[in-house]
mmCIF file of C-alpha atoms and ligand atoms in Angstrom:
data_model
loop_
_atom_site.group_PDB
_atom_site.id
_atom_site.type_symbol
_atom_site.label_atom_id
_atom_site.label_comp_id
_atom_site.label_asym_id
_atom_site.label_seq_id
_atom_site.Cartn_x
_atom_site.Cartn_y
_atom_site.Cartn_z
ATOM 1 C CA MET A 267 58.839 114.709 59.808
ATOM 2 C CA LYS A 268 59.083 115.583 63.498
ATOM 3 C CA LYS A 269 59.301 111.902 64.339
ATOM 4 C CA LYS A 270 62.118 111.434 61.852
ATOM 5 C CA LEU A 271 64.057 114.318 63.386
ATOM 6 C CA LEU A 272 63.593 112.898 66.859
ATOM 7 C CA SER A 273 64.868 109.480 65.880
ATOM 8 C CA ALA A 274 67.850 111.058 64.086
ATOM 9 C CA ILE A 275 68.720 112.988 67.268
ATOM 10 C CA LEU A 276 68.225 109.847 69.299
ATOM 11 C CA ALA A 277 70.498 107.818 67.031
ATOM 12 C CA ALA A 278 73.188 110.513 67.106
ATOM 13 C CA SER A 279 73.104 110.789 70.871
ATOM 14 C CA MET A 280 73.370 107.029 71.259
ATOM 15 C CA THR A 281 76.505 107.005 69.097
ATOM 16 C CA LEU A 282 77.954 109.672 71.343
ATOM 17 C CA GLY A 283 76.724 107.750 74.371
ATOM 18 C CA LEU A 284 74.763 110.815 75.481
ATOM 19 C CA LEU A 285 71.862 108.805 76.796
ATOM 20 C CA ALA A 286 74.042 106.198 78.376
ATOM 21 C CA GLY A 287 74.790 105.903 82.033
ATOM 22 C CA CYS A 288 78.208 104.471 82.831
ATOM 23 C CA GLY A 289 78.281 100.821 81.843
ATOM 24 C CA GLY A 290 74.575 101.074 81.229
ATOM 25 C CA ALA A 291 72.709 101.755 78.034
ATOM 26 C CA ALA A 292 75.958 102.151 76.110
ATOM 27 C CA ALA A 293 76.520 98.424 76.325
ATOM 28 C CA PRO A 294 74.595 97.396 73.206
ATOM 29 C CA ALA A 295 76.898 99.512 71.032
ATOM 30 C CA SER A 296 79.757 97.215 71.993
ATOM 31 C CA SER A 297 78.020 94.022 72.908
ATOM 32 C CA GLY A 298 78.854 92.427 69.570
ATOM 33 C CA ASN A 299 82.393 92.226 70.914
ATOM 34 C CA ALA A 300 81.523 90.216 73.981
ATOM 35 C CA GLY A 301 84.108 87.517 74.481
ATOM 36 C CA GLY A 302 87.002 89.754 73.424
ATOM 37 C CA SER A 303 87.423 88.053 70.096
ATOM 38 C CA ALA A 304 90.646 89.951 69.491
ATOM 39 C CA GLY A 305 92.510 88.608 72.589
ATOM 40 C CA GLY A 306 96.032 89.933 73.386
ATOM 41 C CA LYS A 307 97.726 91.420 76.439
ATOM 42 C CA ILE A 308 96.400 94.662 77.966
ATOM 43 C CA GLY A 309 98.565 96.775 80.291
ATOM 44 C CA VAL A 310 96.795 98.279 83.295
ATOM 45 C CA ALA A 311 98.856 100.800 85.305
ATOM 46 C CA MET A 312 97.416 101.821 88.689
ATOM 47 C CA PRO A 313 98.898 104.458 91.030
ATOM 48 C CA THR A 314 98.975 102.808 94.452
ATOM 49 C CA LYS A 315 97.640 100.040 96.642
ATOM 50 C CA ASP A 316 97.492 102.445 99.601
ATOM 51 C CA LEU A 317 94.004 103.682 98.818
ATOM 52 C CA GLN A 318 91.161 101.215 98.758
ATOM 53 C CA ARG A 319 89.639 102.431 95.527
ATOM 54 C CA TRP A 320 92.639 101.641 93.292
ATOM 55 C CA ASN A 321 92.716 98.055 94.570
ATOM 56 C CA GLN A 322 89.084 97.746 93.575
ATOM 57 C CA ASP A 323 89.670 99.431 90.218
ATOM 58 C CA GLY A 324 92.580 97.088 89.467
ATOM 59 C CA ASP A 325 90.671 93.966 90.556
ATOM 60 C CA ASN A 326 87.614 94.942 88.538
ATOM 61 C CA MET A 327 89.647 95.718 85.435
ATOM 62 C CA LYS A 328 91.554 92.424 85.658
ATOM 63 C CA LYS A 329 88.449 90.343 86.249
ATOM 64 C CA GLN A 330 86.453 91.974 83.475
ATOM 65 C CA LEU A 331 89.282 92.049 80.931
ATOM 66 C CA GLU A 332 89.987 88.363 81.552
ATOM 67 C CA ALA A 333 86.296 87.555 81.224
ATOM 68 C CA ALA A 334 86.405 89.331 77.857
ATOM 69 C CA GLY A 335 89.244 87.056 76.747
ATOM 70 C CA PHE A 336 92.282 89.286 77.289
ATOM 71 C CA GLU A 337 95.495 88.624 79.161
ATOM 72 C CA VAL A 338 96.145 91.310 81.791
ATOM 73 C CA ASP A 339 99.404 92.974 82.850
ATOM 74 C CA LEU A 340 98.298 94.809 86.051
ATOM 75 C CA GLN A 341 100.880 96.976 87.828
ATOM 76 C CA TYR A 342 100.765 99.214 90.915
ATOM 77 C CA ALA A 343 103.406 101.941 91.322
ATOM 78 C CA ASN A 344 103.369 102.708 95.038
ATOM 79 C CA ASN A 345 102.629 106.392 94.267
ATOM 80 C CA ASP A 346 106.141 106.675 92.820
ATOM 81 C CA VAL A 347 106.309 108.364 89.413
ATOM 82 C CA ALA A 348 109.638 106.771 88.391
ATOM 83 C CA THR A 349 108.192 103.317 89.131
ATOM 84 C CA GLN A 350 105.126 104.056 87.025
ATOM 85 C CA VAL A 351 107.293 105.315 84.128
ATOM 86 C CA SER A 352 109.333 102.109 84.116
ATOM 87 C CA GLN A 353 106.219 99.932 84.417
ATOM 88 C CA ILE A 354 104.752 101.614 81.342
ATOM 89 C CA GLU A 355 108.054 101.320 79.449
ATOM 90 C CA ASN A 356 108.001 97.576 80.202
ATOM 91 C CA MET A 357 104.404 97.304 79.007
ATOM 92 C CA VAL A 358 105.409 98.960 75.736
ATOM 93 C CA SER A 359 108.478 96.785 75.186
ATOM 94 C CA SER A 360 106.756 93.543 76.184
ATOM 95 C CA GLY A 361 104.097 93.933 73.487
ATOM 96 C CA ASP A 362 100.970 95.023 75.385
ATOM 97 C CA LYS A 363 98.295 95.884 72.831
ATOM 98 C CA VAL A 364 96.436 98.666 74.670
ATOM 99 C CA LEU A 365 97.479 100.591 77.807
ATOM 100 C CA VAL A 366 95.010 101.677 80.472
ATOM 101 C CA ILE A 367 96.668 104.184 82.801
ATOM 102 C CA ALA A 368 95.566 105.762 86.075
ATOM 103 C CA SER A 369 98.469 108.151 86.539
ATOM 104 C CA ILE A 370 100.103 109.343 89.744
ATOM 105 C CA ASP A 371 101.052 112.673 88.190
ATOM 106 C CA GLY A 372 99.221 113.238 84.907
ATOM 107 C CA SER A 373 102.042 115.309 83.393
ATOM 108 C CA SER A 374 104.994 113.065 84.201
ATOM 109 C CA LEU A 375 104.656 110.129 81.831
ATOM 110 C CA GLY A 376 105.676 111.954 78.636
ATOM 111 C CA THR A 377 108.563 109.762 77.436
ATOM 112 C CA ALA A 378 106.891 106.443 78.262
ATOM 113 C CA LEU A 379 103.724 107.584 76.481
ATOM 114 C CA ALA A 380 105.717 108.782 73.474
ATOM 115 C CA ALA A 381 107.227 105.272 73.253
ATOM 116 C CA ALA A 382 103.716 103.788 73.249
ATOM 117 C CA LYS A 383 102.645 106.157 70.496
ATOM 118 C CA GLU A 384 105.683 105.329 68.403
ATOM 119 C CA LYS A 385 104.731 101.655 68.548
ATOM 120 C CA GLY A 386 101.108 102.490 67.699
ATOM 121 C CA ILE A 387 99.803 101.324 71.097
ATOM 122 C CA PRO A 388 96.543 103.099 71.988
ATOM 123 C CA VAL A 389 96.414 104.618 75.478
ATOM 124 C CA ILE A 390 93.275 105.075 77.585
ATOM 125 C CA ALA A 391 93.519 107.473 80.532
ATOM 126 C CA TYR A 392 91.708 105.808 83.427
ATOM 127 C CA ASP A 393 89.928 108.093 85.919
ATOM 128 C CA ARG A 394 92.741 110.705 85.788
ATOM 129 C CA LEU A 395 93.547 112.561 82.573
ATOM 130 C CA LEU A 396 97.041 112.221 81.064
ATOM 131 C CA MET A 397 98.266 115.783 80.552
ATOM 132 C CA GLN A 398 100.495 117.499 77.976
ATOM 133 C CA THR A 399 100.636 114.558 75.578
ATOM 134 C CA ASP A 400 99.139 113.634 72.227
ATOM 135 C CA ALA A 401 99.681 109.932 72.986
ATOM 136 C CA VAL A 402 96.387 109.519 74.840
ATOM 137 C CA SER A 403 93.480 108.326 72.686
ATOM 138 C CA TYR A 404 90.535 108.179 75.119
ATOM 139 C CA TYR A 405 89.600 109.074 78.667
ATOM 140 C CA ALA A 406 87.106 107.262 80.908
ATOM 141 C CA THR A 407 86.193 108.748 84.257
ATOM 142 C CA PHE A 408 83.373 109.927 86.449
ATOM 143 C CA ASP A 409 82.142 113.452 85.887
ATOM 144 C CA ASN A 410 84.681 115.116 88.141
ATOM 145 C CA TYR A 411 83.159 118.601 88.123
ATOM 146 C CA MET A 412 79.811 117.032 89.082
ATOM 147 C CA VAL A 413 81.487 115.324 92.055
ATOM 148 C CA GLY A 414 82.456 118.756 93.396
ATOM 149 C CA THR A 415 79.054 120.223 92.555
ATOM 150 C CA LYS A 416 77.315 117.505 94.552
ATOM 151 C CA GLN A 417 79.567 118.127 97.551
ATOM 152 C CA GLY A 418 78.932 121.892 97.373
ATOM 153 C CA GLU A 419 75.187 121.395 96.992
ATOM 154 C CA TYR A 420 75.162 119.045 99.968
ATOM 155 C CA ILE A 421 76.747 121.763 102.125
ATOM 156 C CA ARG A 422 74.423 124.453 100.747
ATOM 157 C CA ASP A 423 71.308 122.375 101.349
ATOM 158 C CA THR A 424 72.283 120.914 104.727
ATOM 159 C CA LEU A 425 73.090 124.334 106.176
ATOM 160 C CA ASP A 426 70.128 125.852 104.292
ATOM 161 C CA LEU A 427 72.441 128.648 103.191
ATOM 162 C CA ASP A 428 69.737 130.488 101.269
ATOM 163 C CA ASN A 429 67.620 130.972 104.399
ATOM 164 C CA ALA A 430 69.715 130.455 107.534
ATOM 165 C CA ALA A 431 71.291 133.526 109.110
ATOM 166 C CA GLY A 432 74.764 132.016 109.606
ATOM 167 C CA PRO A 433 77.557 132.832 109.433
ATOM 168 C CA PHE A 434 79.031 129.327 109.351
ATOM 169 C CA ASN A 435 82.715 128.487 109.612
ATOM 170 C CA LEU A 436 84.088 126.480 106.694
ATOM 171 C CA GLU A 437 87.502 124.909 106.024
ATOM 172 C CA VAL A 438 88.548 123.427 102.678
ATOM 173 C CA PHE A 439 90.663 120.396 101.736
ATOM 174 C CA THR A 440 91.301 119.163 98.214
ATOM 175 C CA GLY A 441 93.660 116.696 96.560
ATOM 176 C CA ASP A 442 96.997 116.338 94.831
ATOM 177 C CA PRO A 443 97.931 119.204 92.503
ATOM 178 C CA GLY A 444 99.426 116.740 89.987
ATOM 179 C CA ASP A 445 96.021 115.057 89.622
ATOM 180 C CA ASN A 446 93.912 116.959 87.091
ATOM 181 C CA ASN A 447 90.760 115.727 88.854
ATOM 182 C CA ALA A 448 91.558 117.667 92.013
ATOM 183 C CA GLN A 449 91.062 120.998 90.243
ATOM 184 C CA PHE A 450 87.703 119.807 88.843
ATOM 185 C CA PHE A 451 86.478 118.649 92.275
ATOM 186 C CA TYR A 452 87.599 121.937 93.848
ATOM 187 C CA ASN A 453 86.048 124.095 91.108
ATOM 188 C CA GLY A 454 82.761 122.179 91.144
ATOM 189 C CA ALA A 455 82.348 122.656 94.891
ATOM 190 C CA MET A 456 83.655 126.211 95.081
ATOM 191 C CA ASP A 457 81.424 127.383 92.219
ATOM 192 C CA ILE A 458 78.501 126.464 94.492
ATOM 193 C CA LEU A 459 80.023 127.815 97.723
ATOM 194 C CA ASN A 460 81.762 131.015 96.540
ATOM 195 C CA PRO A 461 78.621 133.176 96.425
ATOM 196 C CA TYR A 462 77.970 132.342 100.103
ATOM 197 C CA ILE A 463 81.604 133.045 100.991
ATOM 198 C CA ASP A 464 81.406 136.371 99.156
ATOM 199 C CA ALA A 465 78.179 137.210 101.019
ATOM 200 C CA GLY A 466 79.831 136.433 104.381
ATOM 201 C CA LYS A 467 77.500 133.513 105.133
ATOM 202 C CA LEU A 468 80.393 131.082 104.993
ATOM 203 C CA VAL A 469 83.582 132.231 106.680
ATOM 204 C CA ILE A 470 86.980 130.563 106.286
ATOM 205 C CA GLN A 471 88.614 131.473 109.603
ATOM 206 C CA SER A 472 92.020 130.180 108.463
ATOM 207 C CA GLY A 473 91.861 132.241 105.267
ATOM 208 C CA GLN A 474 93.133 129.117 103.449
ATOM 209 C CA LYS A 475 91.080 129.051 100.301
ATOM 210 C CA ASP A 476 92.974 129.048 97.018
ATOM 211 C CA PHE A 477 93.589 125.719 95.311
ATOM 212 C CA ALA A 478 97.366 125.580 95.918
ATOM 213 C CA THR A 479 96.931 126.272 99.638
ATOM 214 C CA VAL A 480 94.202 123.707 100.233
ATOM 215 C CA ALA A 481 95.738 120.982 98.020
ATOM 216 C CA THR A 482 96.945 117.781 99.730
ATOM 217 C CA ALA A 483 100.083 116.127 98.333
ATOM 218 C CA ASN A 484 99.356 112.544 97.243
ATOM 219 C CA TRP A 485 95.851 112.838 98.712
ATOM 220 C CA SER A 486 97.574 111.835 101.957
ATOM 221 C CA THR A 487 95.469 111.243 105.072
ATOM 222 C CA GLU A 488 98.469 112.146 107.250
ATOM 223 C CA GLU A 489 99.065 115.463 105.428
ATOM 224 C CA ALA A 490 95.386 116.403 105.716
ATOM 225 C CA GLN A 491 95.431 115.494 109.409
ATOM 226 C CA LYS A 492 98.512 117.654 110.044
ATOM 227 C CA ARG A 493 97.010 120.651 108.257
ATOM 228 C CA MET A 494 93.701 120.284 110.084
ATOM 229 C CA GLU A 495 95.476 120.008 113.451
ATOM 230 C CA ASN A 496 97.322 123.247 112.689
ATOM 231 C CA ILE A 497 94.107 124.960 111.672
ATOM 232 C CA ILE A 498 92.361 123.822 114.861
ATOM 233 C CA SER A 499 95.149 125.012 117.136
ATOM 234 C CA SER A 500 95.611 128.340 115.319
ATOM 235 C CA PHE A 501 91.992 129.364 114.671
ATOM 236 C CA TYR A 502 89.595 127.277 116.743
ATOM 237 C CA ALA A 503 91.393 126.659 120.059
ATOM 238 C CA ASP A 504 89.299 129.387 121.728
ATOM 239 C CA GLY A 505 86.067 127.437 121.180
ATOM 240 C CA THR A 506 85.131 128.979 117.807
ATOM 241 C CA PRO A 507 82.975 126.285 116.184
ATOM 242 C CA ILE A 508 83.929 124.519 112.964
ATOM 243 C CA ASP A 509 80.636 124.090 111.135
ATOM 244 C CA VAL A 510 81.690 122.436 107.917
ATOM 245 C CA VAL A 511 84.751 120.960 106.212
ATOM 246 C CA LEU A 512 84.698 120.478 102.458
ATOM 247 C CA CYS A 513 86.908 117.478 101.709
ATOM 248 C CA SER A 514 87.313 116.447 98.083
ATOM 249 C CA ASN A 515 87.645 112.749 98.897
ATOM 250 C CA ASP A 516 87.608 110.125 101.624
ATOM 251 C CA SER A 517 91.349 109.937 102.317
ATOM 252 C CA THR A 518 91.501 113.676 103.068
ATOM 253 C CA ALA A 519 88.213 113.459 105.002
ATOM 254 C CA MET A 520 89.751 110.701 107.123
ATOM 255 C CA GLY A 521 92.691 112.985 108.005
ATOM 256 C CA VAL A 522 90.297 115.763 108.995
ATOM 257 C CA GLU A 523 88.195 113.349 111.078
ATOM 258 C CA ASN A 524 91.321 112.046 112.840
ATOM 259 C CA ALA A 525 92.414 115.612 113.644
ATOM 260 C CA LEU A 526 88.974 116.503 115.005
ATOM 261 C CA ASP A 527 88.979 113.333 117.088
ATOM 262 C CA SER A 528 92.307 114.202 118.674
ATOM 263 C CA ALA A 529 92.177 117.995 118.955
ATOM 264 C CA TYR A 530 88.642 119.396 118.789
ATOM 265 C CA SER A 531 85.906 119.271 121.387
ATOM 266 C CA GLY A 532 83.136 121.328 119.748
ATOM 267 C CA ALA A 533 80.050 120.013 117.928
ATOM 268 C CA TRP A 534 81.027 117.736 115.043
ATOM 269 C CA PRO A 535 81.037 119.591 111.708
ATOM 270 C CA ILE A 536 79.487 118.574 108.383
ATOM 271 C CA ILE A 537 82.183 116.729 106.403
ATOM 272 C CA THR A 538 82.057 115.723 102.739
ATOM 273 C CA GLY A 539 83.988 112.941 101.016
ATOM 274 C CA GLN A 540 84.249 110.822 97.898
ATOM 275 C CA ASP A 541 84.752 107.115 97.075
ATOM 276 C CA CYS A 542 82.714 105.443 99.836
ATOM 277 C CA ASP A 543 85.830 103.762 101.213
ATOM 278 C CA ILE A 544 84.941 101.200 103.863
ATOM 279 C CA ALA A 545 86.566 103.139 106.726
ATOM 280 C CA ASN A 546 84.687 106.288 105.702
ATOM 281 C CA VAL A 547 81.350 104.534 105.351
ATOM 282 C CA LYS A 548 81.928 103.222 108.881
ATOM 283 C CA ASN A 549 82.541 106.813 109.964
ATOM 284 C CA MET A 550 79.353 107.829 108.167
ATOM 285 C CA ILE A 551 77.437 105.216 110.125
ATOM 286 C CA ALA A 552 79.115 106.495 113.324
ATOM 287 C CA GLY A 553 78.106 110.094 112.506
ATOM 288 C CA LYS A 554 81.644 111.337 111.811
ATOM 289 C CA GLN A 555 81.272 111.885 108.072
ATOM 290 C CA SER A 556 78.143 113.360 106.560
ATOM 291 C CA MET A 557 78.328 112.124 102.991
ATOM 292 C CA SER A 558 80.508 110.571 100.367
ATOM 293 C CA ILE A 559 80.301 110.330 96.603
ATOM 294 C CA PHE A 560 79.778 106.793 95.341
ATOM 295 C CA LYS A 561 81.686 106.010 92.163
ATOM 296 C CA ASP A 562 80.911 102.414 91.266
ATOM 297 C CA THR A 563 84.299 101.201 90.057
ATOM 298 C CA ARG A 564 82.633 98.132 88.552
ATOM 299 C CA SER A 565 80.828 100.279 86.003
ATOM 300 C CA LEU A 566 83.913 102.375 85.194
ATOM 301 C CA ALA A 567 85.830 99.133 84.581
ATOM 302 C CA LYS A 568 82.988 97.859 82.400
ATOM 303 C CA GLN A 569 83.119 101.027 80.317
ATOM 304 C CA VAL A 570 86.879 100.780 79.873
ATOM 305 C CA VAL A 571 86.730 97.091 78.968
ATOM 306 C CA GLU A 572 84.215 98.022 76.267
ATOM 307 C CA MET A 573 86.616 100.705 75.014
ATOM 308 C CA VAL A 574 89.497 98.220 74.934
ATOM 309 C CA THR A 575 87.371 95.628 73.144
ATOM 310 C CA ASP A 576 86.235 98.141 70.534
ATOM 311 C CA ILE A 577 89.785 99.324 69.924
ATOM 312 C CA MET A 578 91.033 95.747 69.578
ATOM 313 C CA ASN A 579 88.270 95.018 67.094
ATOM 314 C CA GLY A 580 89.034 98.130 65.051
ATOM 315 C CA LYS A 581 85.869 99.916 66.145
ATOM 316 C CA GLU A 582 85.487 103.454 67.410
ATOM 317 C CA PRO A 583 84.755 103.349 71.172
ATOM 318 C CA VAL A 584 81.628 105.056 72.501
ATOM 319 C CA VAL A 585 82.220 108.434 74.162
ATOM 320 C CA ASN A 586 79.792 110.969 75.614
ATOM 321 C CA ASP A 587 81.949 114.079 75.992
ATOM 322 C CA THR A 588 84.145 115.641 73.342
ATOM 323 C CA SER A 589 84.684 119.101 74.787
ATOM 324 C CA THR A 590 85.503 119.125 78.514
ATOM 325 C CA TYR A 591 88.876 117.463 78.898
ATOM 326 C CA ASN A 592 91.654 119.348 77.172
ATOM 327 C CA ASN A 593 95.030 118.087 78.338
ATOM 328 C CA GLY A 594 97.056 121.050 77.105
ATOM 329 C CA VAL A 595 97.751 119.411 73.745
ATOM 330 C CA LYS A 596 94.401 117.980 72.646
ATOM 331 C CA THR A 597 90.807 117.603 73.749
ATOM 332 C CA VAL A 598 90.518 113.948 74.668
ATOM 333 C CA PRO A 599 87.302 112.103 73.716
ATOM 334 C CA SER A 600 85.862 110.983 77.030
ATOM 335 C CA PHE A 601 83.269 108.786 78.592
ATOM 336 C CA LEU A 602 81.963 110.351 81.799
ATOM 337 C CA CYS A 603 80.117 108.150 84.259
ATOM 338 C CA GLU A 604 77.705 109.767 86.659
ATOM 339 C CA PRO A 605 78.737 109.955 90.324
ATOM 340 C CA VAL A 606 76.068 109.360 92.959
ATOM 341 C CA PHE A 607 75.626 110.966 96.333
ATOM 342 C CA ALA A 608 75.677 108.649 99.387
ATOM 343 C CA ASP A 609 74.749 109.318 102.994
ATOM 344 C CA ILE A 610 73.373 107.539 106.030
ATOM 345 C CA ASN A 611 69.926 107.323 104.426
ATOM 346 C CA ASN A 612 70.798 105.584 101.176
ATOM 347 C CA TYR A 613 74.128 103.804 101.745
ATOM 348 C CA LYS A 614 72.476 100.415 102.349
ATOM 349 C CA GLU A 615 70.678 100.476 99.044
ATOM 350 C CA LEU A 616 73.672 101.846 97.124
ATOM 351 C CA LEU A 617 76.453 99.836 98.674
ATOM 352 C CA ILE A 618 75.014 96.663 100.180
ATOM 353 C CA ASP A 619 71.980 95.861 98.043
ATOM 354 C CA SER A 620 74.080 96.440 94.907
ATOM 355 C CA GLY A 621 76.649 93.893 96.155
ATOM 356 C CA TYR A 622 79.466 96.473 96.316
ATOM 357 C CA TYR A 623 80.082 95.644 99.990
ATOM 358 C CA THR A 624 78.707 93.043 102.339
ATOM 359 C CA GLU A 625 77.000 94.162 105.527
ATOM 360 C CA ASP A 626 79.846 92.530 107.498
ATOM 361 C CA GLN A 627 82.490 94.669 105.797
ATOM 362 C CA LEU A 628 80.827 97.786 107.193
ATOM 363 C CA LYS A 629 80.660 96.540 110.796
HETATM 364 C C1 BGC B 40 90.041 109.995 92.142
HETATM 365 C C2 BGC B 40 89.338 109.925 93.468
HETATM 366 C C3 BGC B 40 90.330 109.535 94.555
HETATM 367 C C4 BGC B 40 91.600 110.359 94.484
HETATM 368 C C5 BGC B 40 92.656 109.833 95.437
HETATM 369 C C6 BGC B 40 91.240 110.900 92.231
HETATM 370 O O1 BGC B 40 91.881 110.994 91.006
HETATM 371 O O2 BGC B 40 89.153 110.441 91.133
HETATM 372 O O3 BGC B 40 88.298 108.998 93.398
HETATM 373 O O4 BGC B 40 89.753 109.705 95.812
HETATM 374 O O5 BGC B 40 92.126 110.351 93.184
HETATM 375 O O6 BGC B 40 93.070 108.574 95.089
#
């Protein structure tokens, strides 16, 4: 009886993908589709070529969709919302069968998405949730709250906040307010750090703490650099040490590192990041960035290609979260991949041994 119950639970959790890592154990559920028997053209809309990760995401999606037998319509929008809207409108009118969209601003694609829905074209939100629309069918991403949690835990553990006397000076940088992920990263990290801020063990000398104040338009390195330079000159010019900077991702971390390089002469602070961009991994090796979050874009692409293939074959795609991501109109069935923590001690194994980068790329 007990055994029966266990196997029923096991079967149910496999259907929901609960036991599956990203692109991992979920594969068998879709493997009957290998070869993309359905064929057809798939639209892939990416935000920008400016950040390394989206180039990798786009390349991986194209390669894997083509290997599965699909034609691929891959577009980059130069971080310009109007461009992305017209790219999606073209995808709809030119007969793309499924749309995979990594939005610039999750709330700004309403009309283009409505056109897709009218034509019965399924839409998958890629990495960033599409907000305020019922036209999105599925969402595939990394667990964004967990990204923030891991960054917060890294700071807590590295400074030994439960035992050390402190206080330590902290500054905070997060991402674009139009990107739903930014709020998740911020909340995940701040839920870990807030008790220490409340207890006075972490002190934000600038007082800049709430999400809107620490957000960085377009995740821009230059904007983060400017804000950090202002913070240094206003609050740390007298030699007050900066102990730690929480940065939600690598592009903002790079801005902070550039500002420290040009305007700060104290001991180098702990700095967090996300994406394991090549330039940031180089900084990690050089001791200028403490950690990054590794999100293997190959496995996210694999998961999305499986979703596309299932949809094209009239099957229900595998998801593993049906409660977290409400977009204001509906709760979107999601597949969350697990992010991994990377630092100087494990980057070789994670990034080089796995074939993500070559050793030469990191020199
Ligand atoms: C992604 C991050 C990325 C950021 C800036 C977020 O939506 O999840 O991986 O660093 O956008 O491109």
